[in-house]
Short mmCIF file of C-alpha atoms and ligand atoms in Angstrom, two decimals:
data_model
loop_
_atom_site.label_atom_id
_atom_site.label_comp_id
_atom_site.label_asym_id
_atom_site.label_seq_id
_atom_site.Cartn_x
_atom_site.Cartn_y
_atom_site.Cartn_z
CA UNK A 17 -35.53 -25.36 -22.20
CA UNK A 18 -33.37 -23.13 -20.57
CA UNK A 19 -34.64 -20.51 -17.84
CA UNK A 20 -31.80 -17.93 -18.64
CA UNK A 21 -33.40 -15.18 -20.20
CA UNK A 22 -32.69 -14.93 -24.08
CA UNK A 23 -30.10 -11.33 -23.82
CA UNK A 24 -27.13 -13.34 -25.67
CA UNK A 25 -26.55 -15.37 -28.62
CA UNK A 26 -24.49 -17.55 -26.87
CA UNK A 27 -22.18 -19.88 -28.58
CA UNK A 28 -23.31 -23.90 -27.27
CA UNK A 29 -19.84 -24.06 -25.99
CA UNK A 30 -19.36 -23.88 -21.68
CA UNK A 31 -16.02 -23.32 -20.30
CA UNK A 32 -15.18 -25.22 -16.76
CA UNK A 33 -11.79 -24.82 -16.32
CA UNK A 34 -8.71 -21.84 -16.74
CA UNK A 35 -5.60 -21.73 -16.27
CA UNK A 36 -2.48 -19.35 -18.11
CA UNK A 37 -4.37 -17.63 -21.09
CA UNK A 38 -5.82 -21.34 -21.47
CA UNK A 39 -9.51 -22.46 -21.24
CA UNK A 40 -11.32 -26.03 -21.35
CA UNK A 41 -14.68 -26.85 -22.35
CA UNK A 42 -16.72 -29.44 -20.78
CA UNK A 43 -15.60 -32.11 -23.00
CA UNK A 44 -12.46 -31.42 -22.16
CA UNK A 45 -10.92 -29.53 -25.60
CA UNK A 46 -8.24 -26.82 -25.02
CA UNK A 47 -8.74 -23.31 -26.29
CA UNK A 48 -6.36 -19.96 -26.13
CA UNK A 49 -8.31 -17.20 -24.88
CA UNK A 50 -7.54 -13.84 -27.39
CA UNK A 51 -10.56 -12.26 -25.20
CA UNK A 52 -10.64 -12.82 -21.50
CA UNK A 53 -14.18 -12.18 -20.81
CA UNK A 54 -14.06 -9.13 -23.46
CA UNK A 55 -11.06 -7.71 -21.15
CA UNK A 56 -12.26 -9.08 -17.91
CA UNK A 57 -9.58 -11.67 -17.04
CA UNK A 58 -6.44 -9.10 -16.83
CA UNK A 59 -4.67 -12.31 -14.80
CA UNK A 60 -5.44 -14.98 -16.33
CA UNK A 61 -7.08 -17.70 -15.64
CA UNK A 62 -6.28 -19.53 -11.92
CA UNK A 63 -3.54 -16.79 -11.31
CA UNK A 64 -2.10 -18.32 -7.89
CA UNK A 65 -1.75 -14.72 -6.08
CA UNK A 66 -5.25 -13.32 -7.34
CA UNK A 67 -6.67 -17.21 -6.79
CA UNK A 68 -4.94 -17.15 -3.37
CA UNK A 69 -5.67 -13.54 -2.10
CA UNK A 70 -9.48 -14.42 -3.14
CA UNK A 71 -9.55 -17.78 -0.96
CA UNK A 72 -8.32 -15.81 2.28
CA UNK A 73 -10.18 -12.90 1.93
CA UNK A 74 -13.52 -15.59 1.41
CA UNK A 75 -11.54 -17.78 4.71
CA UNK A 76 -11.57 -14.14 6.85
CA UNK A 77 -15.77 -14.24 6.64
CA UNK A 78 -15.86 -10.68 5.59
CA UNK A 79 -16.77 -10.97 2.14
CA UNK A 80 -19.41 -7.70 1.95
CA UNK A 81 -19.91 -6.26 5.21
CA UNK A 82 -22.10 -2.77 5.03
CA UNK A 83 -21.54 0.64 3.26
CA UNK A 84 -22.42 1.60 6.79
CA UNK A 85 -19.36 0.74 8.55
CA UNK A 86 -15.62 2.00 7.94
CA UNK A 87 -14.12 -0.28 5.22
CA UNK A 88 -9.93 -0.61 5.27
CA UNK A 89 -9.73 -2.84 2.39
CA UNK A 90 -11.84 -0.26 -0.10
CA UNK A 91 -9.44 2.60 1.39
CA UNK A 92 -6.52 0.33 -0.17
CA UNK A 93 -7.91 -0.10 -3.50
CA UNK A 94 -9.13 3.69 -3.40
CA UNK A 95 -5.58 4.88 -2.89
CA UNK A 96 -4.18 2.41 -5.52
CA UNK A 97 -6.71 3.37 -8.16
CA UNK A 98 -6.00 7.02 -7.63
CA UNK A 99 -2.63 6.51 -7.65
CA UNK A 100 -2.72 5.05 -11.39
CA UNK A 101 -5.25 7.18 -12.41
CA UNK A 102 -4.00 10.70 -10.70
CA UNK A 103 -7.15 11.51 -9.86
CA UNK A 104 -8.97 12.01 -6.08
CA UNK A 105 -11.67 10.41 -5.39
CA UNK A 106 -12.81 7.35 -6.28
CA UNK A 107 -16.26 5.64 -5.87
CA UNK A 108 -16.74 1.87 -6.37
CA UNK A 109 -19.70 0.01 -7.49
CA UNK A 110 -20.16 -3.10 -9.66
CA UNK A 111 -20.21 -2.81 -13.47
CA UNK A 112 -18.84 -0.72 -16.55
CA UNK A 113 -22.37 0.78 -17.03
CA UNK A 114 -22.77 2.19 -13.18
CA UNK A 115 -19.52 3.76 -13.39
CA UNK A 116 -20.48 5.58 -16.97
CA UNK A 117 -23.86 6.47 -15.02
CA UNK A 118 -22.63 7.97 -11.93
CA UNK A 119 -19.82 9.83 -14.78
CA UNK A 120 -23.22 10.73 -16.60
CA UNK A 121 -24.42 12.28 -12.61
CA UNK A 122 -21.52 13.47 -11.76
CA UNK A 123 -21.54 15.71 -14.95
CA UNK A 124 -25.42 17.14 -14.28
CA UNK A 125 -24.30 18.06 -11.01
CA UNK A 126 -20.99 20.02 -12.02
CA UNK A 127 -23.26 21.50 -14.96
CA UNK A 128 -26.05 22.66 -12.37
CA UNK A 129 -23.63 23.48 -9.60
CA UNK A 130 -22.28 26.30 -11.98
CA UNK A 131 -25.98 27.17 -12.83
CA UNK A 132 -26.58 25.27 -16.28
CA UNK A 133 -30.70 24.60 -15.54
CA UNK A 134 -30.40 21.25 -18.35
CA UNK A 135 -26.75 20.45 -18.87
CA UNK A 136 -25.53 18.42 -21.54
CA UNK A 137 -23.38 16.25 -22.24
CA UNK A 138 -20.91 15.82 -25.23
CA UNK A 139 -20.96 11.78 -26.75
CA UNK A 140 -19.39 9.90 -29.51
CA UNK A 141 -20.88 8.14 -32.89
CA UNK A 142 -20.32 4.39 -32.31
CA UNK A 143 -19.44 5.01 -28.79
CA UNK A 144 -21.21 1.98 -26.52
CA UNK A 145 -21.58 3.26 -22.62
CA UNK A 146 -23.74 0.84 -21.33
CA UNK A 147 -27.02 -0.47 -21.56
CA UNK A 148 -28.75 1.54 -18.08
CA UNK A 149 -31.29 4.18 -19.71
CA UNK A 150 -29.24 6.84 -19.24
CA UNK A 151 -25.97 5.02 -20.78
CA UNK A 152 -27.85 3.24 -23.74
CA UNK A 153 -28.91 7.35 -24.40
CA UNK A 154 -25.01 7.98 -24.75
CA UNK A 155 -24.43 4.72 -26.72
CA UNK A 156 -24.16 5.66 -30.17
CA UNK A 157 -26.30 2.90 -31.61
CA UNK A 158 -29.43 2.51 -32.85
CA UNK A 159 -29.54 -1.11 -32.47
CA UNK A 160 -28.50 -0.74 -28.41
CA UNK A 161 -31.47 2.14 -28.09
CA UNK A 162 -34.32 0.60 -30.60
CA UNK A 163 -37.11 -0.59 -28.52
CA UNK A 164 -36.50 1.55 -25.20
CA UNK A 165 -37.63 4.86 -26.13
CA UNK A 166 -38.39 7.49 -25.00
CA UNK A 167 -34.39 8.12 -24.25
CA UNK A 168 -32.97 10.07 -21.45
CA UNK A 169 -32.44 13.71 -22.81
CA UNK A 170 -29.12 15.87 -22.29
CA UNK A 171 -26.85 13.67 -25.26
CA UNK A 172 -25.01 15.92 -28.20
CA UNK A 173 -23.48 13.61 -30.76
CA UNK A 174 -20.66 14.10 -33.02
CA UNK A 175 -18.38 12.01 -34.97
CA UNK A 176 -15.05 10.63 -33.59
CA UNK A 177 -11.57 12.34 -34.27
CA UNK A 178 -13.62 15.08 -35.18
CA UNK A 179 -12.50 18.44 -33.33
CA UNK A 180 -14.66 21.24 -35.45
CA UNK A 181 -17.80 19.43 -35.01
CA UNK A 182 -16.77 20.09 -31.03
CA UNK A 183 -15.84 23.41 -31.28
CA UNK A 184 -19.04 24.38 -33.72
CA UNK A 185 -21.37 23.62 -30.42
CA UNK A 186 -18.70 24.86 -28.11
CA UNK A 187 -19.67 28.35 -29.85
CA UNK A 188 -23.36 27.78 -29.81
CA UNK A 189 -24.24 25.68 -26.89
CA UNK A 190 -24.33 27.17 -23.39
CA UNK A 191 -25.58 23.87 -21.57
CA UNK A 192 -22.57 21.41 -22.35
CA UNK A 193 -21.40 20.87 -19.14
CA UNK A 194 -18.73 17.56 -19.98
CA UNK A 195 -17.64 15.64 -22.94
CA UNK A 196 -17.39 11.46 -22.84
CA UNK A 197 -15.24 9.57 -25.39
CA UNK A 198 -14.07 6.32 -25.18
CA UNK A 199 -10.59 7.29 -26.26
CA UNK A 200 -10.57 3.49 -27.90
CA UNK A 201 -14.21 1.86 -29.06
CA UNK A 202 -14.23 -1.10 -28.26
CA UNK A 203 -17.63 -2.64 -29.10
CA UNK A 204 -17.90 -0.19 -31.93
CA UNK A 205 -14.84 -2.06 -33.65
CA UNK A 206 -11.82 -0.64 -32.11
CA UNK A 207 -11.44 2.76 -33.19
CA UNK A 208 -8.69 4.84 -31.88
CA UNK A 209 -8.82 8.19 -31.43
CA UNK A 210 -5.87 10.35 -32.52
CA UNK A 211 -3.82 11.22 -29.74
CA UNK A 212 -3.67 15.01 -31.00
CA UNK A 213 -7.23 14.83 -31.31
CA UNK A 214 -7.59 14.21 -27.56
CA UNK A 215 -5.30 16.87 -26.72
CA UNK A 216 -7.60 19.44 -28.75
CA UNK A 217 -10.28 18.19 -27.30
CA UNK A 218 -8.98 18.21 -23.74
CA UNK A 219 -8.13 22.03 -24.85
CA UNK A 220 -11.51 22.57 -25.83
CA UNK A 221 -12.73 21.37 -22.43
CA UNK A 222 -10.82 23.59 -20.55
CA UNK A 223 -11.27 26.82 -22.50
CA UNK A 224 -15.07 25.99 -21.95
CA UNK A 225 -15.16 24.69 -18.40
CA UNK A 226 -16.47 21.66 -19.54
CA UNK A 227 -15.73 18.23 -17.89
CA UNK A 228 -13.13 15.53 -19.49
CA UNK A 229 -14.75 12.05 -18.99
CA UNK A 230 -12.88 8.98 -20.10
CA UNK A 231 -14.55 5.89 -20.37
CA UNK A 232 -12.05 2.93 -20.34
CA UNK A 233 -13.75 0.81 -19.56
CA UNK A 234 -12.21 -1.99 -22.04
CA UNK A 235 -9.77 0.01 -23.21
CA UNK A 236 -8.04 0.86 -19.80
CA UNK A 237 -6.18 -0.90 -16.98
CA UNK A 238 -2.99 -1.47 -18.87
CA UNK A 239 -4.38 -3.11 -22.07
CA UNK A 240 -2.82 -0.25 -23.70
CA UNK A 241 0.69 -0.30 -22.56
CA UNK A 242 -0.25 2.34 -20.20
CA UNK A 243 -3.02 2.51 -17.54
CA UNK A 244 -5.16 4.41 -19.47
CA UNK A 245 -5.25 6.19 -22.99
CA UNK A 246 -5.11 9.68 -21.79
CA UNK A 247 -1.69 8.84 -20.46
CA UNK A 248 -0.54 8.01 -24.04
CA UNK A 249 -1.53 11.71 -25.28
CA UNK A 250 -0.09 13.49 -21.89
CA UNK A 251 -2.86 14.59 -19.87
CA UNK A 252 -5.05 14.00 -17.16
CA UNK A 253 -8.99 13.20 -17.56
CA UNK A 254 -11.95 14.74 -14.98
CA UNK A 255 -13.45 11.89 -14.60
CA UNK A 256 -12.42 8.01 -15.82
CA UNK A 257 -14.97 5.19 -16.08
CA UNK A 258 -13.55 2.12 -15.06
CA UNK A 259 -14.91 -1.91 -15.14
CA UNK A 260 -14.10 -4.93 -16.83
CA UNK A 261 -10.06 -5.52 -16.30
CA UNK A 262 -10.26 -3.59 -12.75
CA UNK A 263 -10.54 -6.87 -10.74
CA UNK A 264 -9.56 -9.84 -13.20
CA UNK A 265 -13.04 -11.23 -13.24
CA UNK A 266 -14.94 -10.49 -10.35
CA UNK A 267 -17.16 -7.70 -10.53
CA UNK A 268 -15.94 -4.12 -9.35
CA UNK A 269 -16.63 -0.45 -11.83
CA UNK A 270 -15.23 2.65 -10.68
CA UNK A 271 -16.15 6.28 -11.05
CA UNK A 272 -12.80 8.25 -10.55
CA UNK A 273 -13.08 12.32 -10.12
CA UNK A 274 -10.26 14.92 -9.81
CA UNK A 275 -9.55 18.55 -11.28
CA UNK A 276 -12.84 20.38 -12.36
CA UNK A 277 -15.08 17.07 -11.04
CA UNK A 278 -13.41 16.65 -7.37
CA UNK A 279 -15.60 16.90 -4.44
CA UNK A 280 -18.95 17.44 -7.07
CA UNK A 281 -20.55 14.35 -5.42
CA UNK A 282 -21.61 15.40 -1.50
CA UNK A 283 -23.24 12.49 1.12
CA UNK A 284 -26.35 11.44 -0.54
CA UNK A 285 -25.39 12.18 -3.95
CA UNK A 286 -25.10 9.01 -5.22
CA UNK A 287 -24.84 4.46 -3.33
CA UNK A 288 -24.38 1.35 -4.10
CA UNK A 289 -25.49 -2.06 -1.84
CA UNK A 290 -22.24 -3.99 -2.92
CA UNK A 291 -20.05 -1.41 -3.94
CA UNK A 292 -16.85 -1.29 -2.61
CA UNK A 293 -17.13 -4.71 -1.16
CA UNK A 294 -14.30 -6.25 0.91
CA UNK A 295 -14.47 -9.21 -1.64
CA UNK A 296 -14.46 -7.22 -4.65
CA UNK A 297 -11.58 -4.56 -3.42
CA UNK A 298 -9.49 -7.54 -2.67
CA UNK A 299 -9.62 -8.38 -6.15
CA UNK A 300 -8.62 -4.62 -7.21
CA UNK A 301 -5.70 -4.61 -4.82
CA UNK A 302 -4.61 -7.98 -6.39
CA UNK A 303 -4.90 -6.72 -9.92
CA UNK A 304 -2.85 -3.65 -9.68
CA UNK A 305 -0.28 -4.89 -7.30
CA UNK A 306 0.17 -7.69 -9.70
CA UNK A 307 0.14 -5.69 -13.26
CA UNK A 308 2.86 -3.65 -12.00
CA UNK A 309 5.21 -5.98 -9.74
CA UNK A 310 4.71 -8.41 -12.83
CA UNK A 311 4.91 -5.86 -15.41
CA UNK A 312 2.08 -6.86 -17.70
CA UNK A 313 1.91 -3.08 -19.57
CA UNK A 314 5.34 -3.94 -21.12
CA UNK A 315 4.29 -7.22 -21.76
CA UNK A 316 0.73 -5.70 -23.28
CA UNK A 317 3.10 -3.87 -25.46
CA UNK A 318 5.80 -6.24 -26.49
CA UNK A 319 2.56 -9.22 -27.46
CA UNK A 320 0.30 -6.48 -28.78
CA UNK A 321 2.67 -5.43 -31.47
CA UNK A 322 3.89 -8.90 -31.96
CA UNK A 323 0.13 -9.98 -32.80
CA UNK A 324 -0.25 -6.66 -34.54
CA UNK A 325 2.83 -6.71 -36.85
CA UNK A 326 2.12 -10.65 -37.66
CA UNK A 327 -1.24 -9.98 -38.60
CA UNK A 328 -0.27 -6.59 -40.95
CA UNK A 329 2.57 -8.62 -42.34
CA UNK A 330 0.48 -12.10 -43.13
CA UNK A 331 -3.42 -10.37 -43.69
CA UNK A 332 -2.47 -7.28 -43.89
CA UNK A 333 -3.42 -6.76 -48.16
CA UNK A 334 -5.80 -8.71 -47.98
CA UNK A 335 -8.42 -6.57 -45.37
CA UNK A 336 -9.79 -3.32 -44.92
CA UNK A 337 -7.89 -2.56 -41.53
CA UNK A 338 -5.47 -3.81 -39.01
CA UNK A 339 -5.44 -1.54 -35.47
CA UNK A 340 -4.91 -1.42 -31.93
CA UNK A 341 -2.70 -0.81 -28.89
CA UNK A 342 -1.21 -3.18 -26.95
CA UNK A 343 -3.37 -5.94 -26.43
CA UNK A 344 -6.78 -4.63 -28.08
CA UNK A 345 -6.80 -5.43 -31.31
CA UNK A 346 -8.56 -5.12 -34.53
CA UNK A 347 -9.18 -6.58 -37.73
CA UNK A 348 -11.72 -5.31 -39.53
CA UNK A 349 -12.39 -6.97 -43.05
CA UNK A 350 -14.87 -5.65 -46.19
CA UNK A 351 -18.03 -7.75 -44.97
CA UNK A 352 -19.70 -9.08 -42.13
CA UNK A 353 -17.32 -11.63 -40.27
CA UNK A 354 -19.67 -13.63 -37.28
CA UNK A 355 -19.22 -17.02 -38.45
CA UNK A 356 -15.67 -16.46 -37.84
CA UNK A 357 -16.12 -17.03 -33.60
CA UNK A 358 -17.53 -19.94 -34.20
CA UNK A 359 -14.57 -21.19 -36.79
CA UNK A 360 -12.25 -20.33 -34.58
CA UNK A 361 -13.71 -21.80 -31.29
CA UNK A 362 -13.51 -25.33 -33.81
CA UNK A 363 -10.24 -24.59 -33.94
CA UNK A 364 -9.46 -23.53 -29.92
CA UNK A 365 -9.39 -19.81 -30.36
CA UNK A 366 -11.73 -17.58 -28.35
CA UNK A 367 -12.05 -14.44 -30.28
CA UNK A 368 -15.30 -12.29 -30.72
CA UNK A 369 -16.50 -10.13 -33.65
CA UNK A 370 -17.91 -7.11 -33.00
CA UNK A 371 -19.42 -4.07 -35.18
CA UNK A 372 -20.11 -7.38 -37.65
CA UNK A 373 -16.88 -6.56 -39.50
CA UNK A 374 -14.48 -6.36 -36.75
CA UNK A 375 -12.42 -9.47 -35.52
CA UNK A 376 -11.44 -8.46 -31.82
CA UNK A 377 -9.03 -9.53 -29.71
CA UNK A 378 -8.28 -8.71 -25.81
CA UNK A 379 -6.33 -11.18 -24.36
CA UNK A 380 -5.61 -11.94 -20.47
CA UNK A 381 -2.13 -9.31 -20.44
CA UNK A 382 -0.51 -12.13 -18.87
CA UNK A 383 -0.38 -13.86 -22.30
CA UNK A 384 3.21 -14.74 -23.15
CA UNK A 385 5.18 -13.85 -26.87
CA UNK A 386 4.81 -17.72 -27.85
CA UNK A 387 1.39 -17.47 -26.97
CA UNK A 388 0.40 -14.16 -28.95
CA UNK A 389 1.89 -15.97 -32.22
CA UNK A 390 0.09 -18.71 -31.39
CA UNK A 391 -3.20 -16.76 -31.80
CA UNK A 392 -1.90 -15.64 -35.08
CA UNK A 393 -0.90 -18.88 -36.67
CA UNK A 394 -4.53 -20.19 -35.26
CA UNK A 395 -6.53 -16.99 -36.28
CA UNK A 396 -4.95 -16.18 -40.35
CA UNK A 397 -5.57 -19.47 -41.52
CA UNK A 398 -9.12 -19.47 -40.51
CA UNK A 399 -9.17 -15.56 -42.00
CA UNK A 400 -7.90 -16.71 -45.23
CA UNK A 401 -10.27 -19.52 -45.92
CA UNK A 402 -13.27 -17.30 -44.87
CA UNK A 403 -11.66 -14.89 -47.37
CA UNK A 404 -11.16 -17.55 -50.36
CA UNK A 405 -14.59 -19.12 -49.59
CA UNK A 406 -16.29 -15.43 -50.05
CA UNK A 407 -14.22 -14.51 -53.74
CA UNK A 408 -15.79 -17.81 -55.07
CA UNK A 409 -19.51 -17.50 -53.83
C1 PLP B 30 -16.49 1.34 -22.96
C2 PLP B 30 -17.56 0.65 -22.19
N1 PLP B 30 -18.29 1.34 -21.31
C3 PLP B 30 -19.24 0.76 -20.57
C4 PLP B 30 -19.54 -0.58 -20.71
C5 PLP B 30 -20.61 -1.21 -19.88
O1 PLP B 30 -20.06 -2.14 -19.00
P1 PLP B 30 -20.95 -3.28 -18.31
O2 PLP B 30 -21.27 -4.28 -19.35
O3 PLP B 30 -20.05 -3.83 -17.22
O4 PLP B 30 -22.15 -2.61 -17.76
C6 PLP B 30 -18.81 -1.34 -21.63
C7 PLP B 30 -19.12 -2.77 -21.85
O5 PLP B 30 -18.82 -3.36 -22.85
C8 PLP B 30 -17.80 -0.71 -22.39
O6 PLP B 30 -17.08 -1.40 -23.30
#
C-alpha cells in the first residue's frame, strides 16, 4: 500500500520521461500531452534553454538562499512579470492558491485602509480559487467546501457574465472592498466571460472604489493569445493571481498589485520561506524570455483555433458546447464524460475532464499545428464512440 495520502484519483499510469509536447510511461508507450500539468508545462517537456538555465542555476549552489538577503535574480523576474502584466509590484511565493490568498489580504487591507471595519469581497459561481480556507471560501463549490466548515466569512456570490447582480449589491453593500473573477474557469469547465462583461464590471469597480482582481491562474501566461484575459477586453486589473504556467513546471505563484492596490502591502504584511527563490525565479525568467523570443502567444492562437475549428467542424452537432481561447479548450457534452481520460490515455492522449461534463484541454504552448490536429484525430474518435455507446444503452 501506498503512503501518499489518498487527495487524487489518480490514473495507474506514471510518466518518466518528456520531451516536445510528448510524454512516456514507464513501460515505455508514447502519449501527446493536450494538458501539461493542467497548464503547468508552458515549455514543454525537456525544453533545452529552460532544461539548461535550470542545470546552471542548480551548478551556481544558490538554489534558495534567504528572504533575508538582497536577491538579483527575483528583481529580474519582478521586472519581467510587471512588465507583462503592467502592474507594480509583484510578490512571489509558491502556488496558485497563495497568490489568490495574499489577493484575498491584499483586498481586507485596501477595504480597512479606507475604513470598511469587515470588507468583502465580490466572487464567482463555479469559480475554483484554491483549496487554503480562505480560497476554498471563494471557490464556488460545494463539493471543494463540504467537510471544512465553518468557512472564512467576507465572500458575496453572484453568477458569471452577470453585471446587474453586481451592480444590485454595488447599491446596497457598503463593505465590498474588491471583486475576483477568473475571467476564464478553468476547473469549473471553461467558461469565458464576455469581454464587454469585464469591461462593465471593471466600470463598476471603479465607480465604487472597489478592487479589480484577476485570477489567471490557468487561464493566463499566454494560453490565451495574450498574457492575460484582461488584455483581450482593454484594460488593466488591480491585482492578478498568477501560478501554474509562470515557471513551466517548477513551482512559483505570484501576487501582482498596481493602480488602486499598489503599495497596500507594508513590511510585515504578508512572507513566504521559499518565495521568490533563486531556483524558482530562474525558471520565471526562462519562461517569459522564451514565450516571447519564441513567440508561443501566436502560436497559442494559430493551434488553439486549429483544435477549436476541427473539433466544431467534426463534433461540433453532436455536443452541447465547443469553447475556448487559444490553447484552453472546451468540450462540454450532455452527460458526465470521466471515463473518457482514461480512453484516451489507452489511446496516448493526456486530456482531463473536469466539471464531469467538460473535456479540457491545455496543452504545453509550444505544441506545433501537426501536433494540435493530432490531438483531434486522437480525441473525436474516442468522443464519438463514447457518444454511440451512450444512444444504445
Ligand atoms: C484559477 C485558479 N486559481 C487558483 C488555483 C489554485 O492553484 P494551486 O493548485 O497551485 O494552489 C487554481 C488551481 O487549479 C486555479 O485554476
Amino acid at each position: 500500500m501506498s503512503h501518499v495520502m489518498n487527495t487524487y484519483a489518480r490514473q495507474p499510469v506514471a510518466f518518466v520521461r518528456g520531451e516536445g509536447v510528448w510524454l512516456w510511461d514507464e513501460a515505455g508507450k508514447k502519449y501527446l500531452d493536450a494538458l501539461a500539468g493542467i497548464a503547468v508545462n508552458t515549455l514543454g517537456y525537456a525544453h533545452p534553454r529552460f532544461s539548461k538555465a535550470i542545470n546552471d542555476r542548480v551548478k551556481s549552489g544558490v538554489v534558495p538562499t534567504s528572504t533575508l538577503f538582497r536577491i538579483p535574480d527575483q528583481e529580474a523576474a519582478a521586472d519581467r512579470v510587471a512588465e507583462i502584466t503592467g502592474l507594480d509590484e509583484v510578490f512571489f511565493c509558491n502556488s496558485g492558491l497563495e497568490a489568490t490568498e495574499a489577493a484575498i489580504k491584499v483586498a481586507r487591507k485596501y477595504g480597512h485602509d479606507k475604513g470598511i471595519a469587515e470588507p468583502a469581497i465580490i466572487v464567482m459561481e463555479k469559480a475554483f480559487h484554491g483549496r487554503s480556507l480562505a480560497t476554498l471560501s471563494a471557490t464556488g463549490s460545494r463539493k471543494v467546501q463540504a467537510g471544512f466548515e465553518p468557512l472564512v466569512q467576507g465572500f458575496v456570490r453572484v453568477p458569471l457574465n452577470d453585471l446587474d447582480a453586481v451592480r444590485q449589491i454595488a447599491e446596497r453593500n457598503r463593505s465590498i472592498a474588491a471583486v475576483m473573477i477568473e475571467p476564464i474557469q478553468g476547473e469549473g469547465g471553461i467558461n469565458v466571460s464576455r469581454l464587454e462583461y469585464l469591461r462593465d464590471l471593471k466600470k463598476v469597480c471603479d465607480e465604487a472604489g472597489w478592487l479589480f482582481i484577476s485570477d489567471e491562474v490557468q487561464c493566463g501566461m499566454g494560453r490565451s493569445g495574450k498574457w492575460f484575459i484582461y488584455q483581450h477586453a482593454g484594460f488593466q486589473p488591480d491585482v492578478v493571481a498568477l501560478a501554474k504556467g509562470l515557471a513551466s513546471g517548477v513551482p512559483v505563484g505570484a501576487c501582482v498589485v498596481g493602480n488602486r492596490a499598489k503599495g497596500v502591502f507594508k513590511p510585515g504584511n504578508h512572507g513566504s520561506t521559499f518565495g521568490g527563490n533563486p531556483l524558482a525565479m530562474t525558471a520565471v525568467i526562462t519562461t517569459i524570455d522564451t514565450i516571447k523570443e519564441e513567440g508561443l502567444m501566436a502560436n497559442s492562437t494559430r493551434v488553439g483555433e486549429i483544435i477549436l475549428s476541427s473539433l466544431k467542424s467534426q463534433i461540433g452537432n453532436q455536443v452541447a458546447d465547443i469553447r475556448g481561447m487559444g490553447l484552453m479548450i472546451g468540450v462540454e457534452l450532455k452527460e458526465p464524460c470521466g471515463e473518457l481520460v482514461e480512453h484516451a490515455l489507452d489511446a496516448g492522449l493526456v486530456i482531463n475532464v473536469t466539471a464531469d461534463n467538460v473535456i479540457r484541454m491545455l496543452p504545453p504552448l509550444i505544441m506545433s499545428e501537426a501536433e494540435g490536429r493530432q490531438v483531434v484525430e486522437r480525441l473525436v474518435p474516442l468522443v464519438k464512440a463514447f457518444l454511440d455507446k451512450r444512444a444504445a444503452a
